[in-house]
Tab-separated table of C-alpha atoms and ligand atoms in Angstrom:
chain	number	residue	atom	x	y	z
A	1181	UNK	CA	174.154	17.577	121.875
A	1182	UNK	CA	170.787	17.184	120.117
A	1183	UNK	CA	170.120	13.464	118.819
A	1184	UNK	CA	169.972	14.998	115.183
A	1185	UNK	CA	172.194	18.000	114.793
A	1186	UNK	CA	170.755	19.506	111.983
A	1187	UNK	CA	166.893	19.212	112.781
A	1188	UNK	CA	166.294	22.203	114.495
A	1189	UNK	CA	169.032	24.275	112.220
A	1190	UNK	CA	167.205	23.305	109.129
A	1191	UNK	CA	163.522	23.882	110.019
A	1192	UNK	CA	164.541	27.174	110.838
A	1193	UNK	CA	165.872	27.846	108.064
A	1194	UNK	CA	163.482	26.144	106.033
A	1195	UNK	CA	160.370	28.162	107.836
A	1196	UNK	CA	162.123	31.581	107.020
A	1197	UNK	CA	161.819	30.716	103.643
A	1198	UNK	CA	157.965	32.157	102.162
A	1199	UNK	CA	156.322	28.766	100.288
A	1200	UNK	CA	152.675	30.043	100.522
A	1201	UNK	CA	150.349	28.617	98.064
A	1202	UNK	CA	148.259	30.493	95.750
A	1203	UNK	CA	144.847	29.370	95.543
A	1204	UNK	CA	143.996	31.703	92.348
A	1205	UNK	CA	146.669	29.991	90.129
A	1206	UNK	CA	146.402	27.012	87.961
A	1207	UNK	CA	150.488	26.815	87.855
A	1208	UNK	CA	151.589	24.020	88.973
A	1209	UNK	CA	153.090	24.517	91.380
A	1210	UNK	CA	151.092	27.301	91.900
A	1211	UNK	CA	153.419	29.723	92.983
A	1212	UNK	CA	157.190	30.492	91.606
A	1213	UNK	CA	158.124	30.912	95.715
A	1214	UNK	CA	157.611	27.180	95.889
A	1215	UNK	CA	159.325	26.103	92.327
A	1216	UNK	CA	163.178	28.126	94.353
A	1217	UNK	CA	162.714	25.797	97.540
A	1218	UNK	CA	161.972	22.823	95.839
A	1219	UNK	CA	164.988	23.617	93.460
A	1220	UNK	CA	166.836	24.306	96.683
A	1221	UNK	CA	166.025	20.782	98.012
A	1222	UNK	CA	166.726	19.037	95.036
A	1223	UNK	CA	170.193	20.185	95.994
A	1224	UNK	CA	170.657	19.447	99.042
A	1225	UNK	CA	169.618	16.211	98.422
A	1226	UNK	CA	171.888	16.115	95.727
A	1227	UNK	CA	174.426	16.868	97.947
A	1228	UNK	CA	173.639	14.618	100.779
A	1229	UNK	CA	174.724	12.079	98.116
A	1230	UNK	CA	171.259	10.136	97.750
A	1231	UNK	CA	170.219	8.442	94.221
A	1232	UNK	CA	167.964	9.790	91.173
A	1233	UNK	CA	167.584	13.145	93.082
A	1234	UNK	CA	164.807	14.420	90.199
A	1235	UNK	CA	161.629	16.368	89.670
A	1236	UNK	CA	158.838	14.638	88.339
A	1237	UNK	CA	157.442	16.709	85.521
A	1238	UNK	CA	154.038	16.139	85.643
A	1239	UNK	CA	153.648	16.923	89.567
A	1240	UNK	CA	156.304	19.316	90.686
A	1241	UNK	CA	157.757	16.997	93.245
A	1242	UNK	CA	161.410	16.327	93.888
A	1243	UNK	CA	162.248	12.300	94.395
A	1244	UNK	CA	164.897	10.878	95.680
A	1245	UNK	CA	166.176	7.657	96.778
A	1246	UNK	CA	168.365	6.201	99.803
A	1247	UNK	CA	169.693	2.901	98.693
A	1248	UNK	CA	168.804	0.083	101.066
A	1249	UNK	CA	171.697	-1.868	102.682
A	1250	UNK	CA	169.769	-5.033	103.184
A	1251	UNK	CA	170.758	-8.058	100.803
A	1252	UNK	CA	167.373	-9.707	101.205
A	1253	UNK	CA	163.658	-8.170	99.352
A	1254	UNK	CA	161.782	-6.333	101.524
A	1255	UNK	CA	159.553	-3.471	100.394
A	1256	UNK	CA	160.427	0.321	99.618
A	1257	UNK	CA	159.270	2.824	101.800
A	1258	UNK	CA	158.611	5.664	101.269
A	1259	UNK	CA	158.127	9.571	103.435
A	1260	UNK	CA	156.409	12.542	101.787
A	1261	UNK	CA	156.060	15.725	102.650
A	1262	UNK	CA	154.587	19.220	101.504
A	1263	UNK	CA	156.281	21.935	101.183
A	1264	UNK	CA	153.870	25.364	100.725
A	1265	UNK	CA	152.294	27.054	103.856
A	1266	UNK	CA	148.658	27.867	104.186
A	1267	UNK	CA	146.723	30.638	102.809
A	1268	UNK	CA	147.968	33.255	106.038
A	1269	UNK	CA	151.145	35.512	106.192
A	1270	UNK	CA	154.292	33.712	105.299
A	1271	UNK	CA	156.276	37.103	104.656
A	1272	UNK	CA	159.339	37.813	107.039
A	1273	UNK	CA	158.568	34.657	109.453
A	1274	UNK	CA	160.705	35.289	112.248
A	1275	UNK	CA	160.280	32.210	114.557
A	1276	UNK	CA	160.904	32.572	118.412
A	1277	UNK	CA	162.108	29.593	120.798
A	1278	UNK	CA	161.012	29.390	124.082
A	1279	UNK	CA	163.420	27.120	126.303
A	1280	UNK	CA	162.324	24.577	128.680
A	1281	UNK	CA	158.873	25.893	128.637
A	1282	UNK	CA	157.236	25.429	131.940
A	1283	UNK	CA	153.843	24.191	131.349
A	1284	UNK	CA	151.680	27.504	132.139
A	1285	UNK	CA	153.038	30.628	131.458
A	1286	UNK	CA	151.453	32.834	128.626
A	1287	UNK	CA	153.905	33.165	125.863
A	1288	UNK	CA	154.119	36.525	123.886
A	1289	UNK	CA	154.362	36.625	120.136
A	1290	UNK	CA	154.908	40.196	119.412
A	1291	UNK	CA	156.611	42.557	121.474
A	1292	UNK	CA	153.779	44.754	122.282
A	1293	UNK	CA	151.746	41.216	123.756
A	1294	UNK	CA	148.934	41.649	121.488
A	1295	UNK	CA	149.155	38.032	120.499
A	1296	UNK	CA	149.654	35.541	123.202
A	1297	UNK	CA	149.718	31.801	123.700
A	1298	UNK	CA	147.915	31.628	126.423
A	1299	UNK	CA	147.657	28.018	128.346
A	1300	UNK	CA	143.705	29.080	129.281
A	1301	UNK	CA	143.107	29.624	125.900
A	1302	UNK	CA	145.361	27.005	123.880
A	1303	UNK	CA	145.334	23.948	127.128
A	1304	UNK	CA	147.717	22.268	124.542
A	1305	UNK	CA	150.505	24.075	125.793
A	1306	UNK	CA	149.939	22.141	129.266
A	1307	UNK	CA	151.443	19.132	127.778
A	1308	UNK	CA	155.006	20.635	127.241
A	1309	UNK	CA	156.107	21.503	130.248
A	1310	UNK	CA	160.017	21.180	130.164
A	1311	UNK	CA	160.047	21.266	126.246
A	1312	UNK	CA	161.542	22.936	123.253
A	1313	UNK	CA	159.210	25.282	121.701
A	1314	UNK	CA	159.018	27.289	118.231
A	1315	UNK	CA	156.585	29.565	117.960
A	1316	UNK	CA	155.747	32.571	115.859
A	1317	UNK	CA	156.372	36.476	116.090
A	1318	UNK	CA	152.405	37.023	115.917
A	1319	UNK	CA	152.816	38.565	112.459
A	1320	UNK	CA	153.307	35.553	110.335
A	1321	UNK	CA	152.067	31.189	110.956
A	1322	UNK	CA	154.841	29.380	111.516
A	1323	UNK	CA	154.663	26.916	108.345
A	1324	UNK	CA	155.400	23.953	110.814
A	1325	UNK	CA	153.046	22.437	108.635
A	1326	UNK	CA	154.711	21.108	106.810
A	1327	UNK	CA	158.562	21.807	107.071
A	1328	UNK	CA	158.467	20.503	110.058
A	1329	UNK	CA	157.485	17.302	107.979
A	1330	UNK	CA	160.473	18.009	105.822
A	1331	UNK	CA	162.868	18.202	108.026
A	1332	UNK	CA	162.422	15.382	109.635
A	1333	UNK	CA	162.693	13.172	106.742
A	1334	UNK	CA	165.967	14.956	106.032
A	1335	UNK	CA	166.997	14.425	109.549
A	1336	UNK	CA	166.056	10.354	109.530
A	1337	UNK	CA	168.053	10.281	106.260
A	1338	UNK	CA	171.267	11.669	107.553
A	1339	UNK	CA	171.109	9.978	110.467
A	1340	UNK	CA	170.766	6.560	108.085
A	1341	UNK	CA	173.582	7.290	105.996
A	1342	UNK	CA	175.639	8.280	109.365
A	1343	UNK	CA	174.726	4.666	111.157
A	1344	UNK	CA	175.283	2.158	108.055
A	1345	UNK	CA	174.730	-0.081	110.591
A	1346	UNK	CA	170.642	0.468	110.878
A	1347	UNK	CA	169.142	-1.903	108.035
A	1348	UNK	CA	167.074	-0.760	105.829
A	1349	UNK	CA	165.775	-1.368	102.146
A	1350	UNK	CA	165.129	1.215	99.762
A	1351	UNK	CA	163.404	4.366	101.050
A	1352	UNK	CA	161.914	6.658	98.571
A	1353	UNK	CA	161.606	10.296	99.813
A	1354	UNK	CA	158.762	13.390	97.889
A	1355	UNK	CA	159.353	16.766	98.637
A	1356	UNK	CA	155.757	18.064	96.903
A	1357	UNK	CA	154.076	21.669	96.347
A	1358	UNK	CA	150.156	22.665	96.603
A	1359	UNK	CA	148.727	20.239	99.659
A	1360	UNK	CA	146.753	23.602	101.056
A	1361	UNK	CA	145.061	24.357	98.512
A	1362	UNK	CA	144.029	20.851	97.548
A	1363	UNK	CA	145.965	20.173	94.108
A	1364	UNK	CA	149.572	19.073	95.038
A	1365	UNK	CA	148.928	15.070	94.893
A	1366	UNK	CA	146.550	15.293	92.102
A	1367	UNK	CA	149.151	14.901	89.524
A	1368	UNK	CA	151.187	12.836	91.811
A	1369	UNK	CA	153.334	9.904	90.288
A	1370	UNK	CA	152.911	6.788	92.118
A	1371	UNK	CA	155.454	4.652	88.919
A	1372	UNK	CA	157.868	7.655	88.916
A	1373	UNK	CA	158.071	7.520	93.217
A	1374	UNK	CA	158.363	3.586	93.067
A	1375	UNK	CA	157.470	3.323	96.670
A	1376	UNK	CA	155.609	0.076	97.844
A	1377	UNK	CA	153.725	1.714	101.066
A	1378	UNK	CA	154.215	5.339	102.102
A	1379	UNK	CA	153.733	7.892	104.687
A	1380	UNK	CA	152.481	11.398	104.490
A	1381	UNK	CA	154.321	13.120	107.501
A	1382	UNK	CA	151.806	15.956	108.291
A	1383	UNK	CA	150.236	15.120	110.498
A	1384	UNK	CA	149.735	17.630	114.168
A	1385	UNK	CA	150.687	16.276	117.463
A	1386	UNK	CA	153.039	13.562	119.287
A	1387	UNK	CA	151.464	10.241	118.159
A	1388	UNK	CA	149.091	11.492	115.326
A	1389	UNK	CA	148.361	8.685	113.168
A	1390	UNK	CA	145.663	8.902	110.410
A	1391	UNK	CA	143.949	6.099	107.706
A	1392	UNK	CA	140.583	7.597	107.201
A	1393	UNK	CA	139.831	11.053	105.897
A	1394	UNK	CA	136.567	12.372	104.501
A	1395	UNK	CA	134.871	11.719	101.308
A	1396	UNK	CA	134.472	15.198	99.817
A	1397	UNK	CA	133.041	17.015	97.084
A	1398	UNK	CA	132.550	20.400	96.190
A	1399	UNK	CA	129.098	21.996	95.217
A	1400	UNK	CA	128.142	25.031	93.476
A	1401	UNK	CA	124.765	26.067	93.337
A	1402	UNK	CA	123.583	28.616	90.435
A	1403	UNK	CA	120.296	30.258	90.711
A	1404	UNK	CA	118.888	32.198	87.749
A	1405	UNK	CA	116.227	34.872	89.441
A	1406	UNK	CA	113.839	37.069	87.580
A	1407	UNK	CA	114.275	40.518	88.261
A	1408	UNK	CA	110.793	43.277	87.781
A	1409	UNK	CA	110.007	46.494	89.480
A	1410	UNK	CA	109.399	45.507	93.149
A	1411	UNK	CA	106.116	47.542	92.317
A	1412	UNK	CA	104.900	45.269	89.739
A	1413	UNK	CA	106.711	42.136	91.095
A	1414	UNK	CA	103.466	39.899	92.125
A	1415	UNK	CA	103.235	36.515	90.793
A	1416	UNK	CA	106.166	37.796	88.315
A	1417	UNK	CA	109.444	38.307	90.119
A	1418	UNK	CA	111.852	35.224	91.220
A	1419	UNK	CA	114.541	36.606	93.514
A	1420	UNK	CA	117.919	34.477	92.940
A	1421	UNK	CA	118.832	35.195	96.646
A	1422	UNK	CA	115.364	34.143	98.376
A	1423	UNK	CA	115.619	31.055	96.410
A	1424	UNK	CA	118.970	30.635	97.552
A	1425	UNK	CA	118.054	30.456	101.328
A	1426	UNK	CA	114.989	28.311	100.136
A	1427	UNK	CA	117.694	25.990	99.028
A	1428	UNK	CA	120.324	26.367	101.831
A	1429	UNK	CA	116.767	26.102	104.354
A	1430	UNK	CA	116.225	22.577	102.741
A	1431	UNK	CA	119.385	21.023	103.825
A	1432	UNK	CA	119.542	19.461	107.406
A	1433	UNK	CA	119.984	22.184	109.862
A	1434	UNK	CA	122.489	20.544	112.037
A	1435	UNK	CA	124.816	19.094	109.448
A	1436	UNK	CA	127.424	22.212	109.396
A	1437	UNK	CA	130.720	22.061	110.094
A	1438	UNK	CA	129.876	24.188	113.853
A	1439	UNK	CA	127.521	21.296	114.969
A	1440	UNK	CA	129.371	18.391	114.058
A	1441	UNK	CA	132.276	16.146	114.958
A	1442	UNK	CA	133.747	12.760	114.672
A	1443	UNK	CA	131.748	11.145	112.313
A	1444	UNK	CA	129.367	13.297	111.246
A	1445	UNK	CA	129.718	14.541	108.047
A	1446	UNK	CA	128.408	17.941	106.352
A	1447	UNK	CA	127.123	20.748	104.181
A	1448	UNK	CA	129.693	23.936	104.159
A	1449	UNK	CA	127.674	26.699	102.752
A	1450	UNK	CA	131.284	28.509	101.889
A	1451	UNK	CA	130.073	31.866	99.646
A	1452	UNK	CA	126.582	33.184	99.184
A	1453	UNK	CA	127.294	36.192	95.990
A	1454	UNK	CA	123.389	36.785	95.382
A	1455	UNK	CA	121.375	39.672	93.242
A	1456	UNK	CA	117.936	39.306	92.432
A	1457	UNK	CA	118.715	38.423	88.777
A	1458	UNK	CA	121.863	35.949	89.531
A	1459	UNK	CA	122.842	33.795	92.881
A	1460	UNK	CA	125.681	31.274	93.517
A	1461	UNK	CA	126.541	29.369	95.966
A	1462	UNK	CA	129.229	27.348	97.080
A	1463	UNK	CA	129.319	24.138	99.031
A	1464	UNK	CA	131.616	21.415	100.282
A	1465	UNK	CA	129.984	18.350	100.962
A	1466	UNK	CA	131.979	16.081	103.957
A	1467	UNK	CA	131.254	12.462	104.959
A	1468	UNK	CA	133.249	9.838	106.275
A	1469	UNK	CA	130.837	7.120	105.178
A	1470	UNK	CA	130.635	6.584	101.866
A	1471	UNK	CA	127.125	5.095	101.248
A	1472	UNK	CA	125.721	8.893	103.241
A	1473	UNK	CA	128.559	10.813	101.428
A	1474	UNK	CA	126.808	10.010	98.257
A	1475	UNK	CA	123.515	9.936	99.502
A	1476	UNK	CA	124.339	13.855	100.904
A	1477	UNK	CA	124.883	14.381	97.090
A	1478	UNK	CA	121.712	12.431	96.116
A	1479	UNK	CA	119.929	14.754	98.930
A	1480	UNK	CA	121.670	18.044	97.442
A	1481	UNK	CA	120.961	17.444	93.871
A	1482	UNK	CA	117.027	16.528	94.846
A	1483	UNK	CA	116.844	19.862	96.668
A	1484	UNK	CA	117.094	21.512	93.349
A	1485	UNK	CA	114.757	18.845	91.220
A	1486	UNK	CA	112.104	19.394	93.658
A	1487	UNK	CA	112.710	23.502	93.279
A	1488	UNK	CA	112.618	23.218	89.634
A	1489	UNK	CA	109.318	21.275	89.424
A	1490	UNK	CA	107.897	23.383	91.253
A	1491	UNK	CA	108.906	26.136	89.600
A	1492	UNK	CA	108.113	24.508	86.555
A	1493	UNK	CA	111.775	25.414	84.708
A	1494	UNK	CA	115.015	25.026	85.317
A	1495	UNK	CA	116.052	27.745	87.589
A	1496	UNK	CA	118.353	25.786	89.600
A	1497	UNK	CA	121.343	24.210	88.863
A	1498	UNK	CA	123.890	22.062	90.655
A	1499	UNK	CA	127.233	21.102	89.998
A	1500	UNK	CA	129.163	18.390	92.383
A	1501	UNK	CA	132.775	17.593	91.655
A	1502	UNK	CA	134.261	14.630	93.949
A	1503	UNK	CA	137.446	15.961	95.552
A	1504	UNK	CA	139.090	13.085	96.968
A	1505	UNK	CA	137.832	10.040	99.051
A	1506	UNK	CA	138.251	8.344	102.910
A	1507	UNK	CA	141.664	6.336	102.170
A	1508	UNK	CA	140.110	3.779	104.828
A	1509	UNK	CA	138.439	2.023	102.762
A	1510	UNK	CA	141.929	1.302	100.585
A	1511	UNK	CA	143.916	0.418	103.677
A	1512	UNK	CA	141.071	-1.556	105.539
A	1513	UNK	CA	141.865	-4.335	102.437
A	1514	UNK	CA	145.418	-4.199	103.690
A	1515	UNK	CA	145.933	-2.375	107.434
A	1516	UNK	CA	150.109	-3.137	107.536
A	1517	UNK	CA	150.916	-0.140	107.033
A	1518	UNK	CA	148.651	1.557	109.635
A	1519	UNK	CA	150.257	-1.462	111.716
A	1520	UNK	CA	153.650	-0.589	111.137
A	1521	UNK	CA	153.430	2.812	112.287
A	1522	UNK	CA	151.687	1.982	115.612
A	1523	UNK	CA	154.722	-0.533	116.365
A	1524	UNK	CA	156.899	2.208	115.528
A	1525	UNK	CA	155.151	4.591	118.027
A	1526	UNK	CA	155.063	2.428	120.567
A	1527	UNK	CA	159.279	0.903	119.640
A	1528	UNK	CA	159.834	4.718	120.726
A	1529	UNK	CA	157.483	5.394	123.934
A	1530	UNK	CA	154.611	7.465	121.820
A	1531	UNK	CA	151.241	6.577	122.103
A	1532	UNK	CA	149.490	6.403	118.757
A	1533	UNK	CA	146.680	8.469	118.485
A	1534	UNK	CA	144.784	7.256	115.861
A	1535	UNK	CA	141.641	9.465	114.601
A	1536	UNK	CA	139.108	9.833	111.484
A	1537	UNK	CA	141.155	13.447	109.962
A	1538	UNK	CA	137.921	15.550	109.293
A	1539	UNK	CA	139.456	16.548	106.060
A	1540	UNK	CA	141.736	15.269	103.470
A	1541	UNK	CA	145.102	14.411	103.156
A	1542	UNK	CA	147.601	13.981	100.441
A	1543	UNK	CA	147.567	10.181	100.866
A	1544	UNK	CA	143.918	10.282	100.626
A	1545	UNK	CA	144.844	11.097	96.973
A	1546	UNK	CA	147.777	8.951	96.546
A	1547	UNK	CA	146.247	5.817	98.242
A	1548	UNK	CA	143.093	5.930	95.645
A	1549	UNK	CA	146.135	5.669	92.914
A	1550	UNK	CA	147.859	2.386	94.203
A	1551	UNK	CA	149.929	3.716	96.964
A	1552	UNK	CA	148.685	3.335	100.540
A	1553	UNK	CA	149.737	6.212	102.279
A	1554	UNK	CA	148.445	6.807	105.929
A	1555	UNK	CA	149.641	9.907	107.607
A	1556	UNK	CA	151.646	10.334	110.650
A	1557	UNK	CA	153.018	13.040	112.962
A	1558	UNK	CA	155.038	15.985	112.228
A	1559	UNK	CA	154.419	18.041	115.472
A	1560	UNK	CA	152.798	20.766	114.836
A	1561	UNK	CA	149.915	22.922	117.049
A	1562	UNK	CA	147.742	25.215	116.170
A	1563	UNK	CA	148.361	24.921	112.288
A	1564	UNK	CA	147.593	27.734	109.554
A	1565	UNK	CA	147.818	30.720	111.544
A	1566	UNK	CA	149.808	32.881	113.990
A	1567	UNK	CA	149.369	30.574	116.884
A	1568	UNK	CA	151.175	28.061	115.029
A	1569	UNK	CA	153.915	26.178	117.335
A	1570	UNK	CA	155.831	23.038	117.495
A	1571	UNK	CA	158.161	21.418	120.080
A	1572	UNK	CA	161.483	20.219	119.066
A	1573	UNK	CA	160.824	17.097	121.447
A	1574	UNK	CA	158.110	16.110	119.462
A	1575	UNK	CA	159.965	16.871	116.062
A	1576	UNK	CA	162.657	14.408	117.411
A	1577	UNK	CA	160.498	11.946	118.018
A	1578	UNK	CA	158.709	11.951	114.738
A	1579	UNK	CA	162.237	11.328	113.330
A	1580	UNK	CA	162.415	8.534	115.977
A	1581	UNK	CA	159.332	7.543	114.142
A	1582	UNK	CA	160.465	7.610	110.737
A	1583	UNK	CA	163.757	5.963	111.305
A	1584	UNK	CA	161.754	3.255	113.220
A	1585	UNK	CA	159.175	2.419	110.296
A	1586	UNK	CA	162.046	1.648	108.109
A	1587	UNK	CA	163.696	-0.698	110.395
A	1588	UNK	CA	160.711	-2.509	111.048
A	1589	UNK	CA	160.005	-2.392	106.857
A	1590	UNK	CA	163.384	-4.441	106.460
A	1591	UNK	CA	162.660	-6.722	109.209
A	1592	UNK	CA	159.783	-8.083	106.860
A	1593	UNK	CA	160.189	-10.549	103.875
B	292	ZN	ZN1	150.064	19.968	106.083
C-alpha cells in the first residue's frame, strides 16, 4: 500500500491532460487548455472540503486554504505550483511505468525503440535502481514539470486532513498557469494568497533546493541598413546584417550559454532575421550577480553608442526589458525559509542539494513582491521534452517534504 494512495493515480491522470502554454498569446492564461484544468482543480479542491477554494482574477490562479489546527500564531505557509507544460508535444501523453527499475538497462519509449533512455546517455538513471519510474511514450514530454508539483501538494493535503493529529497552521495552496513561458507569476497576488513564506515546488531531482536564480533581461537589437546596387555600393551601402555580426562580434566571446556554468552569466544571441535594409536581433542577458548583470547591460547598450558614433547616426538601436531578478538577494535578508526546507530534507533522509538555478523561477517573481518563495523538489528528470521521467520514490518524498515544512512552520512562534 503506497504511503499516499492517490499520488501516483492523480499525476497520471493529471499528465494525460494537454496544459501546454502558448507563447504567441497575450491571454492570460494563455491558453483555454489550461483555463478547463484549473477549473477542474478548483473542484477538486472544492471537494476535498478545503476553505475559499477561488480564482484570483487578475492572475488565473486557483487558491485555497487548509485551516490550521494549532491554537497558538505561527505563520501561513504556503505550496505553489504550475500547471502548463513546456513548449513540446503535450497531445495524447501516454505515460509508461517501469517497475523496480534496475539501475542500467536502456528503457524504450516507443515501440519501434527509436527513443531510448539509455543509462550511457542519461547516467541519471543510475541512481534509481530499485525505483518507480514514469516515463514517456517518445511521442509526447511527460509534463512532470510541473504536475508532478501538483500532485504532491494535493497528496500532503489529504494526507493532513486524514492525520488531524499532525499540527499545522494555516497552509495556503496556488495552482497557477504560464510559468514556461515566463508570464504566470507576473500578475501574481501575494494579498489575495495571504501566505507568510512560500514554496515553489518545481524544482528537478531528490533534494533540489533553490534561493538564487538569475538576473535576466531580454534584448532586442534593431539595425536599420542602407540598401544600393552591390555595383554602386562603395562608401554608400550599410548592410543591416554585417552590422549585426559587428555587434554580436563585440560582445565577449565566451559569455554564451555553451561556455558557461555556475556563475557565469551571459549573452543568448536567440534570433538573427537580417536583410540588407532591416536586421533584428534578439538577446537574453543572464547574470547571477547583480552589479555585472547590469554592467552586461551597460556593456550591451555601449556596443551600439560606440556603432552609432561611428557611424555618425543612429543606426542602432537597443531595447533591454528586465525580466525578473536573483531572489537571493531577498532571502539572504531573511534565510528561514531556505532553513526550513533543509531541516525538512534532512527530518526525511534527503540530502539538500542546494544550487544557483541558471534561470528563473516563479518565486523569483513572487519573492521581489513580498513573498519569499525558494523552490524545492518535485522529481522530475530530463524536463521539457520526450526524455522526461520521474520516480514515484522521489515524488513521495517530496510530499514527505512538504508535509515536513509545515510541521516544522507550526513548531515556530
Ligand atoms: Zn516547472
Amino acid at each position: 500500500m503506497a504511503k499516499y494512495a492517490e499520488l501516483i493515480p492523480n499525476f497520471l491522470t493529471f499528465v494525460k491532460i494537454n496544459t501546454r502554454s502558448d507563447p504567441q498569446s497575450t491571454s492570460i492564461p494563455s491558453s483555454d487548455r489550461e483555463t478547463e484544468f484549473l477549473n477542474q482543480l478548483k473542484d477538486r479542491l472544492t471537494k476535498m472540503g478545503l476553505k475559499d477554494v477561488h480564482t484570483n482574477e487578475q492572475s488565473a490562479y486557483v487558491f485555497a486554504t487548509l485551516p490550521g489546527n494549532v491554537d497558538k500564531s505561527v505563520p501561513t505557509v504556503g505550496f505553489i505550483s504550475h500547471i502548463d507544460t513546456a513548449d513540446f508535444n503535450a497531445e495524447n501523453i501516454q505515460p509508461q511505468i517501469v517497475e523496480n527499475y534496475d539501475g542500467h538497462s536502456v528503457i524504450k519509449l516507443d515501440e519501434k525503440g527509436e527513443y531510448t533512455l539509455d543509462p550511457k546517455v542519461f547516467p541519471s538513471l543510475k541512481k534509481y535502481a530499485g525505483q518507480t519510474l514514469i516515463t514517456t511514450d517518445g511521442s509526447t514530454l511527460l509534463g512532470a514539470d510541473d504536475k508532478a508539483g501538483v500532485a504532491e501538494i494535493i497528496a500532503a493535503i489529504t494526507y493532513l486532513q486524514a492525520h488531524p493529529e499532525v499540527k499545522h497552521g494555516d497552509i495556503k495552496i496556488a495552482f497557477g498557469p504560464d510559468e514556461e513561458i515566463g508570464t504566470g507569476a507576473d500578475h501574481f497576488d501575494v494579498k489575495d494568497f495571504g501566505a507568510d513564506v512560500a514554496y515553489t515546488v518545481d524544482g528537478g531531482p531528490l533534494g533540489d533546493l533553490n534561493y538564487e536564480t538569475f538576473n535576466a533581461a531580454d534584448a532586442k537589437v534593431v539595425i536599420k541598413g542602407t540598401d544600393v546596387h552591390p555595383a554602386e555600393a562603395k562608401g554608400i551601402m550599410v548592410n543591416a546584417i554585417q552590422v549585426g555580426m559587428d555587434f554580436h562580434a563585440a560582445l565577449p566571446d565566451f559569455d554564451r550559454p555553451e561556455k558557461t556554468q555556475d556563475r557565469e552569466g551571459f549573452f543568448h544571441l536567440y534570433d538573427f532575421q537580417g536583410t540588407v535594409d532591416h536586421t533584428e536581433m534578439g538577446y537574453i542577458i543572464r547574470d547571477h550577480d547583480r552589479d555585472r548583470f547590469e554592467a552586461r547591460k551597460r556593456l550591451f547598450k555601449g556596443i551600439a553608442n560606440q556603432m552609432n558614433s561611428d557611424f555618425g547616426e543612429d543606426r542602432v538601436k537597443v531595447t533591454i526589458k528586465d525580466q525578473y531578478y536573483n531572489m537571493g538577494e531577498i532571502i539572504k535578508k531573511d534565510p528561514t525559509p531556505v532553513k526550513i526546507a533543509e531541516q525538512a530534507m534532512k527530518n526525511v533522509d534527503v540530502t539538500p542539494h542546494v544550487f544557483p538555478v541558471r534561470g528563473g523561477t516563479d518565486g523569483s517573481k513572487i519573492s521581489y513582491m513580498g513573498l519569499p518563495t525558494p523552490n524545492i523538489f518535485a522529481g522530475g528528470e530530463n524536463m521539457h521534452g520526450r526524455f522526461e521521467y520521474v520516480s514515484e520514490q522521489t515524488m513521495e518524498k517530496a510530499v514527505d517534504v512538504v508535509l515536513e515544512i509545515a510541521k516544522l512552520y507550526a513548531e515556530k512562534q
